[in-house]
Short mmCIF file of C-alpha atoms in Angstrom, two decimals:
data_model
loop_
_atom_site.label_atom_id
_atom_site.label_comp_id
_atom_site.label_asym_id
_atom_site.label_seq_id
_atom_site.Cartn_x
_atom_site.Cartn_y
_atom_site.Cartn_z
CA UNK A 1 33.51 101.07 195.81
CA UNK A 2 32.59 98.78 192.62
CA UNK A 3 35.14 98.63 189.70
CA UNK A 4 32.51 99.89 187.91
CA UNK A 5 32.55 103.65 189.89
CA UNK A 6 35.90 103.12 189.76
CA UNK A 7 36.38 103.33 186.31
CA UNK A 8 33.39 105.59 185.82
CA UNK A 9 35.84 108.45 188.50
CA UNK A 10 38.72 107.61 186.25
CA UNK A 11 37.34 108.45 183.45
CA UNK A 12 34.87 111.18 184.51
CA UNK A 13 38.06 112.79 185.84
CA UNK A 14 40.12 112.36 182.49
CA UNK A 15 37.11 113.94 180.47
CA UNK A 16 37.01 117.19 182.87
CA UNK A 17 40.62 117.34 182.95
CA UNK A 18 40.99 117.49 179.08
CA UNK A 19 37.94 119.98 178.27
CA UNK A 20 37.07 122.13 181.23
CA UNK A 21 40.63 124.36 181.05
CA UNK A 22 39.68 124.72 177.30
CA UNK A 23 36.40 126.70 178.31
CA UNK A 24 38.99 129.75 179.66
CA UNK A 25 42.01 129.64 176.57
CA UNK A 26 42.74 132.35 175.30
CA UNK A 27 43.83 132.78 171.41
CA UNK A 28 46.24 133.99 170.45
CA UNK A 29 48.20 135.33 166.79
CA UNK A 30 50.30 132.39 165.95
CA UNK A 31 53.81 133.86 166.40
CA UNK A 32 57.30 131.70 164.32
CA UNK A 33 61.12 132.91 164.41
CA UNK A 34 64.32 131.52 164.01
CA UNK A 35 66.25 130.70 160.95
CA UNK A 36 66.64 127.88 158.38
CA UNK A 37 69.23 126.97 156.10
CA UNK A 38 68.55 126.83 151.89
CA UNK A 39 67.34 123.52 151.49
CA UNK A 40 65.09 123.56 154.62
CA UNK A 41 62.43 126.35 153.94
CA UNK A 42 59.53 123.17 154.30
CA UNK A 43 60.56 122.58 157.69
CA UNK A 44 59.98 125.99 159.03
CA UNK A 45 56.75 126.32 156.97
CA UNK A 46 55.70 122.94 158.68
CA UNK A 47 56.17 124.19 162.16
CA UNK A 48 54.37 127.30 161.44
CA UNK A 49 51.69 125.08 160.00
CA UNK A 50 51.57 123.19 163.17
CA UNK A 51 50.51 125.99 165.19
CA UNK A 52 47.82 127.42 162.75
CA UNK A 53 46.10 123.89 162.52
CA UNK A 54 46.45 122.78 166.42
CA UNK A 55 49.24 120.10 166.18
CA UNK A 56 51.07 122.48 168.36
CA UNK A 57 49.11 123.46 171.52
CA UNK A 58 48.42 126.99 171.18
CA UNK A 59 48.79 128.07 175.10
CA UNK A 60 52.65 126.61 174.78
CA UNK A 61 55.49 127.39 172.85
CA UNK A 62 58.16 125.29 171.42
CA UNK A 63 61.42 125.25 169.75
CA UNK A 64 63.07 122.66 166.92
CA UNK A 65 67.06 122.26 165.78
CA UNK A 66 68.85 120.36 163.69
CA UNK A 67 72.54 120.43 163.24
CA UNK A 68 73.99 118.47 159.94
CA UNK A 69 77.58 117.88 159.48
CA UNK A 70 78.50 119.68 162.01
CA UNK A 71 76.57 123.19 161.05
CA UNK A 72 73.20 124.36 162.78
CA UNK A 73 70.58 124.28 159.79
CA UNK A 74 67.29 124.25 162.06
CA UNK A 75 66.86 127.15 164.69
CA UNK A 76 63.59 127.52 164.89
CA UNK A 77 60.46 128.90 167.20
CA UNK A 78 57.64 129.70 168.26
CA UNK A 79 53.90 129.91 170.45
CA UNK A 80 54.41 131.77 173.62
CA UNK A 81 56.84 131.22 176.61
CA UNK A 82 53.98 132.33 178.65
CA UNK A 83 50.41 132.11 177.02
CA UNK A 84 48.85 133.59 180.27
CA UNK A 85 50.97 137.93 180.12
CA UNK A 86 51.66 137.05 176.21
CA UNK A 87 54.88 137.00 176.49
CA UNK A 88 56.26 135.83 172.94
CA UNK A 89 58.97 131.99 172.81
CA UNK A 90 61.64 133.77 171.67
CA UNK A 91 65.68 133.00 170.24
CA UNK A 92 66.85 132.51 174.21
CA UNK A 93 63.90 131.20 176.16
CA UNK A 94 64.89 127.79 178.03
CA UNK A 95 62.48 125.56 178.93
CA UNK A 96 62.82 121.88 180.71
CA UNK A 97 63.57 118.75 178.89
CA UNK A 98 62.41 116.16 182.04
CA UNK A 99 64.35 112.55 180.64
CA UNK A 100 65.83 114.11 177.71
CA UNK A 101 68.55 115.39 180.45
CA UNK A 102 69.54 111.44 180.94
CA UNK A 103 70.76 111.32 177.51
CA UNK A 104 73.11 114.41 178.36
CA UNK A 105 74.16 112.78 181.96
CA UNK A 106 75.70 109.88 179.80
CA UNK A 107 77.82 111.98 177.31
CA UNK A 108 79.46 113.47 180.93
CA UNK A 109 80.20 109.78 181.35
CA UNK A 110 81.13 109.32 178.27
CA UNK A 111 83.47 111.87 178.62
CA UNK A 112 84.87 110.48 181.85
CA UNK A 113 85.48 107.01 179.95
CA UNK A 114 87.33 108.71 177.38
CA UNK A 115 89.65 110.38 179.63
CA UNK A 116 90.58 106.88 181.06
CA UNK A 117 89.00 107.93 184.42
CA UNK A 118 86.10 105.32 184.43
CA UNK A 119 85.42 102.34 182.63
CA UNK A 120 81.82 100.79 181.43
CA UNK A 121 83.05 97.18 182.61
CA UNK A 122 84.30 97.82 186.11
CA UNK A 123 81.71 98.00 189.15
CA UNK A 124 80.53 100.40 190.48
CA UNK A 125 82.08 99.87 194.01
CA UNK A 126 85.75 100.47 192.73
CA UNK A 127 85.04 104.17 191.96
CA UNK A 128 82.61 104.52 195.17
CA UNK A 129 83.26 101.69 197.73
CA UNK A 130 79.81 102.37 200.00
CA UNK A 131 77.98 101.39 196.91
CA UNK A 132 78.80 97.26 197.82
CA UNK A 133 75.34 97.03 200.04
CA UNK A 134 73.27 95.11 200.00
CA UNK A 135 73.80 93.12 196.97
CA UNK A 136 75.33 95.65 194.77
CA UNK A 137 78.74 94.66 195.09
CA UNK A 138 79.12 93.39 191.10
CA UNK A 139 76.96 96.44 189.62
CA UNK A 140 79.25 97.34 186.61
CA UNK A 141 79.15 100.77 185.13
CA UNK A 142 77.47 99.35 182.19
CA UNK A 143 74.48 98.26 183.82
CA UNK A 144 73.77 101.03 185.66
CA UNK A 145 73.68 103.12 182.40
CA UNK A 146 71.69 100.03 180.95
CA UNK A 147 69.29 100.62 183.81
CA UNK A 148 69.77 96.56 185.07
CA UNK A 149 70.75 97.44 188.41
CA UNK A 150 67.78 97.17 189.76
CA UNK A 151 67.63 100.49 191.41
CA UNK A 152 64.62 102.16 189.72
CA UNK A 153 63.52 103.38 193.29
CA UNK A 154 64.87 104.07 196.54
CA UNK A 155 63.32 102.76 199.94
CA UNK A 156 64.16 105.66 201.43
CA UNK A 157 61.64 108.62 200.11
CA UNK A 158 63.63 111.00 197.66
CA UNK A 159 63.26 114.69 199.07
CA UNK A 160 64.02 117.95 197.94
CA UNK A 161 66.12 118.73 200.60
CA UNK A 162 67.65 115.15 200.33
CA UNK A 163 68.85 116.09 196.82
CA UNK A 164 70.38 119.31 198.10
CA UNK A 165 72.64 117.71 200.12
CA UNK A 166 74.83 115.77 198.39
CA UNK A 167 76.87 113.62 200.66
CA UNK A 168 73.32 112.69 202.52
CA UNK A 169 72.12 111.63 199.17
CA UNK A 170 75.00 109.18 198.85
CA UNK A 171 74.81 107.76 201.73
CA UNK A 172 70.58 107.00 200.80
CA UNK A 173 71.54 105.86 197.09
CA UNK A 174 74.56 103.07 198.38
CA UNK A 175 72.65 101.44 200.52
CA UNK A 176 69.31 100.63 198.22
CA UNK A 177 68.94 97.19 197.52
CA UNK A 178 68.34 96.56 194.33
CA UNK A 179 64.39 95.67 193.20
CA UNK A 180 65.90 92.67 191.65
CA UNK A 181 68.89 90.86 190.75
CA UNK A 182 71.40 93.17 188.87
CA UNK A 183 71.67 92.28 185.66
CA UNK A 184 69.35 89.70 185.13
CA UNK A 185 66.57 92.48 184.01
CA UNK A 186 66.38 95.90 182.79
CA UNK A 187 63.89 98.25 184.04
CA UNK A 188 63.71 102.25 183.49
CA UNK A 189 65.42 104.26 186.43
CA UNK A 190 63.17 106.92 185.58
CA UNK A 191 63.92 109.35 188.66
CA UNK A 192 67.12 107.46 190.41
CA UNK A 193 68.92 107.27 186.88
CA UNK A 194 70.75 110.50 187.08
CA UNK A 195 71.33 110.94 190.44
CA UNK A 196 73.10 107.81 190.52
CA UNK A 197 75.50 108.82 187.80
CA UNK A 198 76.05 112.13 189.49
CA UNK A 199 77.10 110.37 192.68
CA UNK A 200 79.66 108.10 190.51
CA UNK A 201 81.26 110.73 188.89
CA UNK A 202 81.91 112.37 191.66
CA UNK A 203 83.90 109.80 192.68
CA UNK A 204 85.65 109.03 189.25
CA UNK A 205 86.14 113.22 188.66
CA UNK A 206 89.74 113.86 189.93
CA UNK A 207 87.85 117.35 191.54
CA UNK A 208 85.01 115.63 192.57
CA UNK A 209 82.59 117.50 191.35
CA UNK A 210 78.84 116.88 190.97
CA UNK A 211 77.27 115.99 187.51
CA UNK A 212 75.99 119.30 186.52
CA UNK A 213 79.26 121.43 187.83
CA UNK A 214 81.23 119.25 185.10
CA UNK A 215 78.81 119.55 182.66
CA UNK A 216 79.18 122.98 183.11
CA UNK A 217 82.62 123.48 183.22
CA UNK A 218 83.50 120.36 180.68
CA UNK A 219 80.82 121.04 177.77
CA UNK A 220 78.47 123.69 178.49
CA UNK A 221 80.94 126.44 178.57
CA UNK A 222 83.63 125.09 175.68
CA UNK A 223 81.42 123.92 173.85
CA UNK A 224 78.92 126.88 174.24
CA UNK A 225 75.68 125.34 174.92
CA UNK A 226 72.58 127.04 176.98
CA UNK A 227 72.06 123.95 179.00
CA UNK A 228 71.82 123.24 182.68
CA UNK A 229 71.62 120.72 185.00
CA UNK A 230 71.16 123.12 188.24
CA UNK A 231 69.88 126.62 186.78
CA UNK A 232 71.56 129.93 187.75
CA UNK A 233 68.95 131.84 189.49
CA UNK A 234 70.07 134.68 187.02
CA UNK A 235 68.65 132.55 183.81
CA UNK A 236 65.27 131.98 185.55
CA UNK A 237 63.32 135.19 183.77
CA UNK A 238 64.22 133.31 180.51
CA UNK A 239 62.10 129.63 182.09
CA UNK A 240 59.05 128.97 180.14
CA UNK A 241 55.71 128.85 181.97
CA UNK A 242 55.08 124.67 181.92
CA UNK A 243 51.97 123.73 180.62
CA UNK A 244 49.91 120.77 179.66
CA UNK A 245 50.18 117.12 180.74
CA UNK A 246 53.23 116.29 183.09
CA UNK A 247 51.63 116.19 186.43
CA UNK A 248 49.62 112.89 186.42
CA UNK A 249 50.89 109.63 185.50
CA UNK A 250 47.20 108.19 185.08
CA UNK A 251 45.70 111.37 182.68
CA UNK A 252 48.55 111.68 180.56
CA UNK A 253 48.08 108.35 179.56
CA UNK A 254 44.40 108.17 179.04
CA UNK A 255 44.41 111.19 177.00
CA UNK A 256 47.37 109.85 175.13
CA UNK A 257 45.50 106.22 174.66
CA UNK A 258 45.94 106.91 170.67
CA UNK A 259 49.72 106.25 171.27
CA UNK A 260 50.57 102.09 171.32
CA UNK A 261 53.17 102.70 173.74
CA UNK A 262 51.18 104.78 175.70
CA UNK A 263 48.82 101.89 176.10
CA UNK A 264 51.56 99.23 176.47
CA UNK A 265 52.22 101.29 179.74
CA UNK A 266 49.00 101.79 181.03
CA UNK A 267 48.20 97.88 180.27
CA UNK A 268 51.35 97.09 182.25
CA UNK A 269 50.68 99.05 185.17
CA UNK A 270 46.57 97.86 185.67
CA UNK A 271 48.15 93.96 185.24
CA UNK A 272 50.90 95.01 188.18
CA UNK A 273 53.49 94.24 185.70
CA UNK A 274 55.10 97.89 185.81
CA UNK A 275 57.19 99.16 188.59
CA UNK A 276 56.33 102.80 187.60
CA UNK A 277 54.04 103.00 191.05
CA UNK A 278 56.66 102.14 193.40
CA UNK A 279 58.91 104.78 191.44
CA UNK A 280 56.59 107.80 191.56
CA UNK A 281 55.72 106.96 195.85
CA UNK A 282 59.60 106.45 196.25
CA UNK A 283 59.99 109.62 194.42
CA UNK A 284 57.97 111.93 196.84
CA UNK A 285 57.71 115.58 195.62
CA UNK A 286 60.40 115.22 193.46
CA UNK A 287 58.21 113.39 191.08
CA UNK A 288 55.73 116.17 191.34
CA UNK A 289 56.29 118.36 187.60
CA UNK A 290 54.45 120.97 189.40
CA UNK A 291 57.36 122.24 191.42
CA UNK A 292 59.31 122.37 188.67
CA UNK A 293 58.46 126.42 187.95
CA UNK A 294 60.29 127.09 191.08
CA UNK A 295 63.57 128.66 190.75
CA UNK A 296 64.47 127.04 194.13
CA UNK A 297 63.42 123.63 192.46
CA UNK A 298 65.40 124.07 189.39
CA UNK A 299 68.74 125.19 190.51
CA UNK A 300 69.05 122.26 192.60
CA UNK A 301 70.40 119.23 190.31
CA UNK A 302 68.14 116.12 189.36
CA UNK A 303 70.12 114.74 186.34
CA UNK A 304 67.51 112.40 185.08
CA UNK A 305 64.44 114.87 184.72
CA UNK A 306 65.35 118.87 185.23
CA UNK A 307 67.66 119.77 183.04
CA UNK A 308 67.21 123.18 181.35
CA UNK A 309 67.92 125.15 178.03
CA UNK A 310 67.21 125.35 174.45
CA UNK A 311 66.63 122.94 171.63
CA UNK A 312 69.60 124.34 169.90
CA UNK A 313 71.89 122.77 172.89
CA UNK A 314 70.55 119.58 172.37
CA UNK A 315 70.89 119.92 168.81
CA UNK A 316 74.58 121.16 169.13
CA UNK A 317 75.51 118.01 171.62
CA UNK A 318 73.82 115.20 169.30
CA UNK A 319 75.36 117.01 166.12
CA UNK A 320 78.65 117.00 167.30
CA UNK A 321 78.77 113.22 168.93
CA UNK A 322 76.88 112.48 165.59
CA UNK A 323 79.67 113.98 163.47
CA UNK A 324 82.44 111.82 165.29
CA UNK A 325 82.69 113.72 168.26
CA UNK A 326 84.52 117.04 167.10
CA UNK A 327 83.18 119.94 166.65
CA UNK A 328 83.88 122.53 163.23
CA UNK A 329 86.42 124.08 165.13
CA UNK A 330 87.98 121.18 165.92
CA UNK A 331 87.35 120.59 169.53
CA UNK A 332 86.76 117.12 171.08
CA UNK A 333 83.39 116.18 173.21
CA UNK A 334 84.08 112.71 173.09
CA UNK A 335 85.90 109.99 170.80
CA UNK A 336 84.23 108.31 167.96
CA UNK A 337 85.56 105.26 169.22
CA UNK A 338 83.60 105.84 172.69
CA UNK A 339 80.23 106.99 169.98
CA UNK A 340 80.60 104.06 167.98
CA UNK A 341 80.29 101.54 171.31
CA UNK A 342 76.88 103.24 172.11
CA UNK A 343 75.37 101.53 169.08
CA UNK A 344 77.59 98.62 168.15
CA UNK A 345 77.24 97.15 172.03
CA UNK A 346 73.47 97.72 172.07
CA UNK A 347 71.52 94.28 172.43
CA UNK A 348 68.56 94.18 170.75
CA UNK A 349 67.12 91.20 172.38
CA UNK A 350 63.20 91.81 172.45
CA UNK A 351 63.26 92.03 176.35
CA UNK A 352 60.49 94.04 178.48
CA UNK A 353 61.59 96.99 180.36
CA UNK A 354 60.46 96.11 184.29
CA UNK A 355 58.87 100.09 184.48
CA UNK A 356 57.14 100.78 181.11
CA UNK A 357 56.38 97.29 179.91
CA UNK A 358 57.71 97.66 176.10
CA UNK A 359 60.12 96.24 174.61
CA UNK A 360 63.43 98.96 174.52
CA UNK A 361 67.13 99.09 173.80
CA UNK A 362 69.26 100.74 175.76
CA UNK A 363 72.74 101.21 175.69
CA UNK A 364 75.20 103.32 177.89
CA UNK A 365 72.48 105.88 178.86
CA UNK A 366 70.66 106.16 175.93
CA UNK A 367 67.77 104.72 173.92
CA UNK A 368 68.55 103.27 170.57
CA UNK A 369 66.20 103.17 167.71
CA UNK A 370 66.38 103.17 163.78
CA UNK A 371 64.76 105.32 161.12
CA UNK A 372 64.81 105.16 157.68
CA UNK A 373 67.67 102.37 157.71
CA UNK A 374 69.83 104.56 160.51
CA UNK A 375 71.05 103.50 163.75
CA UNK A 376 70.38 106.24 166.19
CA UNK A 377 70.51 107.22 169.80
CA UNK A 378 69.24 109.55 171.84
CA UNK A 379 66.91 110.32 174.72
CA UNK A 380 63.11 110.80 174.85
CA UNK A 381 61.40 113.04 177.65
CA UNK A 382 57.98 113.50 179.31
CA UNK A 383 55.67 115.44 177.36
CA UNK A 384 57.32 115.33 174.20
CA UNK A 385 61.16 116.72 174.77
CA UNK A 386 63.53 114.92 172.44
CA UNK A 387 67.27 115.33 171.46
CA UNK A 388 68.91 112.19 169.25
CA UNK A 389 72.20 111.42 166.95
CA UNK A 390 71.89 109.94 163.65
CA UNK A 391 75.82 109.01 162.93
CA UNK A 392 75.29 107.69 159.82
CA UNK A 393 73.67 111.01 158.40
CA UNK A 394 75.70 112.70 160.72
CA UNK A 395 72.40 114.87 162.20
CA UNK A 396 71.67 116.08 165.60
CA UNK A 397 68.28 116.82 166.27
CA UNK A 398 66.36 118.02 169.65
CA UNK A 399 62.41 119.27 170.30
CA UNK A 400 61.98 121.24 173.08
CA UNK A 401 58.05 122.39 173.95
CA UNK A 402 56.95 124.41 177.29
CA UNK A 403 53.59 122.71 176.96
CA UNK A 404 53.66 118.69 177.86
CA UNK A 405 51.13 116.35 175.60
CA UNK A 406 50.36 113.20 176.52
CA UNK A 407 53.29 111.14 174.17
CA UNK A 408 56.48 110.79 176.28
CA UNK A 409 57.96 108.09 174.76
CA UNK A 410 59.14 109.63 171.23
CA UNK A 411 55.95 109.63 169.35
CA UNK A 412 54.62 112.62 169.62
CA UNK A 413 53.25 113.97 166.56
CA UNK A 414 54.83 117.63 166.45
CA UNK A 415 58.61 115.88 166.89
CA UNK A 416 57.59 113.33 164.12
CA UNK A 417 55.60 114.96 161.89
CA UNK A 418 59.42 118.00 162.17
CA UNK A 419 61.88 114.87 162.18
CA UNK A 420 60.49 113.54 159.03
CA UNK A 421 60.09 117.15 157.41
CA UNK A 422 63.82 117.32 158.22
CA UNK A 423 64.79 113.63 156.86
CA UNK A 424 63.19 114.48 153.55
CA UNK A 425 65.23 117.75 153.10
CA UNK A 426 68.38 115.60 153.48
CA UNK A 427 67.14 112.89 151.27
CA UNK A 428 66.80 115.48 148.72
CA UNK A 429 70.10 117.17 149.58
CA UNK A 430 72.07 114.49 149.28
CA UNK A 431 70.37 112.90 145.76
CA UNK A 432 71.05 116.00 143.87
CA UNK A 433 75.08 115.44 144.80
#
């Protein structure tokens, strides 16, 4: 077949993929709830504005917090949890974050650094000896979280049952060679990431328990946040109904070829200078977002891409690590002196991530970035999913949407166009003290 048909496939298969499903939506009344705070009425009355003129997608629903100084002043949402029966997004619905989950895999090591049980500069193989195969031998803690260790994929095919069985999934995991030299490169783990850290602290955790089963016990439950890394079968009648653009690599980004990053990507992969290929086929049908509706799928824990609740968890976790790590009633998630390494240790150096081929800082797990003159960090998902920390401000913030567009890298215009509502609401707070 000529590059020419070729393309002409690609792209007659982008165009059918976009507008045929629209032939058979349904519309529906645009449907808001939640609460705001005095001071952020415009926020609110911009996300009910994004529904009404199609910045939202009107067969999803979505959900936007923001905590500030330590007090929820965003709880907001709306659309539908399921556009298909009607049934309404409502105060409790949960929906799945896909990478945004990495960002809450590194507070639980975070947490374990804090308690003096690991520590970010010593390898790997001292908490979990089988990891020194191959090559891995001098992996430090830090560069796994940096994703440097060169084990974006596995080369033995990631399975569902695989990632059921724990000690099984060790045993594939420490013996991966790395892709290339640890350390010498940083590439996005984009599937590996988590379960990685879950097999570390299980190691590290004096009851050796798996990532989400200390989340649980260690945040979720003090610290009252709906969030889950392995969903109780119990909480799956409140699971949104997925829609949109997570399934395929290759149409997400052609639809989203408006986006800069999202052509940075695609450019990388046609030139063979992205390892995001080898990740998804190493991946198997754990890479495959259309599983992820089954309850059997999401109780099982992938730490990197399935984790499960509401925006206001997000929120809650970002707003207390971004308000020194305790909480208004004086509990402690983590130590601000453990917060302030995540953005005084980040090197911005310029360097090309080896799987999305742009230029990213990343430090201890998450993704640092800057907006109107604040250091921030945080953790962007598939489809749109966001939850970030704004220390300086002291704001936690998280997006949560049931329907994935095409901008998975932080730029999608319903977070941006809410983040910025929210940023001018504080501006204005804080001139009139």
């Amino acid at each position: 077949m000529t590059v020419t048909k070729s393309a002409f496939l690609v792209c007659a298969t982008a165009i059918l993929t976009v507008y045929l499903p629209q032939l058979w939506t349904t519309t529906r009344p645009v449907i808001t709830g939640g609460t705001v705070q005095p001071g952020f009425e415009s926020v609110a009355k911009l996300f009910r504005e994004n529904f009404e003129n199609g910045v939202e997608y009107s067969t999803g629903g979505s959900a936007y917090s923001v905590y500030y100084k330590g007090s929820k002043v965003v709880d907001i949402w709306g659309g539908y949890a399921d556009s298909e029966t009607g049934r309404p997004w409502k105060e409790d619905t949960i929906s799945i974050f896909f990478s945004t989950t990495k960002g809450i895999a590194a507070v639980c090591i975070a947490a374990l650094v804090d308690r003096g049980l690991l520590d970010y500069d010593k390898t790997v193989a001292s908490y979990w000896p089988e990891f020194a195969q191959n090559g891995k031998e001098n992996v430090t803690v830090r560069e796994l979280l940096n994703h440097q260790a060169g084990l974006s994929y596995t080369h033995d095919k990631l399975t569902y049952p695989l990632t059921a069985d724990q000690d099984a999934l060790g045993e594939v995991l420490a013996r991966a060679p790395p892709a290339w030299e640890p350390g010498t490169a940083h590439g996005y783990h984009a599937l590996s990431f988590g379960l990685y850290l879950s097999q570390l602290l299980r190691r590290a955790d004096p009851k050796h328990r798996t990532i989400g089963q200390f989340f649980k016990e260690e945040i979720a439950q003090p610290f009252d946040v709906d969030f889950y890394i392995g969903l109780p079968l119990e909480s799956y009648h409140r699971v949104a109904r997925l829609k949109g653009d997570t399934s395929s690599v290759l149409v997400t980004l052609l639809k989203g070829l408006t986006s800069p990053s999202n052509r940075q990507l695609l450019w990388a992969m046609v030139t063979g200078k992205s390892d995001l290929p080898k990740i998804l086929e190493a991946s198997g049908d754990t890479a495959d977002s259309s599983t992820f509706t089954s309850p059997e799928v999401l109780t099982l824990e992938q730490p990197s891409a399935t984790g499960i609740g509401t925006a206001r968890a997000v929120a809650k976790i970002y707003g207390i690590l971004a308000n020194g790590g305790q909480s208004v009633e004086g509990q402690r998630l983590v130590s601000g002196d453990i917060i302030e390494k995540f953005l005084s240790e980040a090197k911005r150096d310029g360097s090309i991530d080896r799987t999305i081929g742009l230029a990213t800082v990343v430090n201890l797990g998450f993704f640092i970035d800057e907006y109107e003159g604040s250091s921030r960090f945080g953790h962007p998902g598939a489809g749109g999913m966001q939850g970030c920390a704004d220390p300086q401000r002291k704001l936690g913030i998280s997006y949560l949407s049931s329907y994935g567009s095409q901008f998975g890298l932080g730029d999608d215009p319903r977070f941006t166009s809410l983040q910025a509502a929210t940023y001018a609401c504080i501006n204005k707070l804080e001139a009139q003290k």
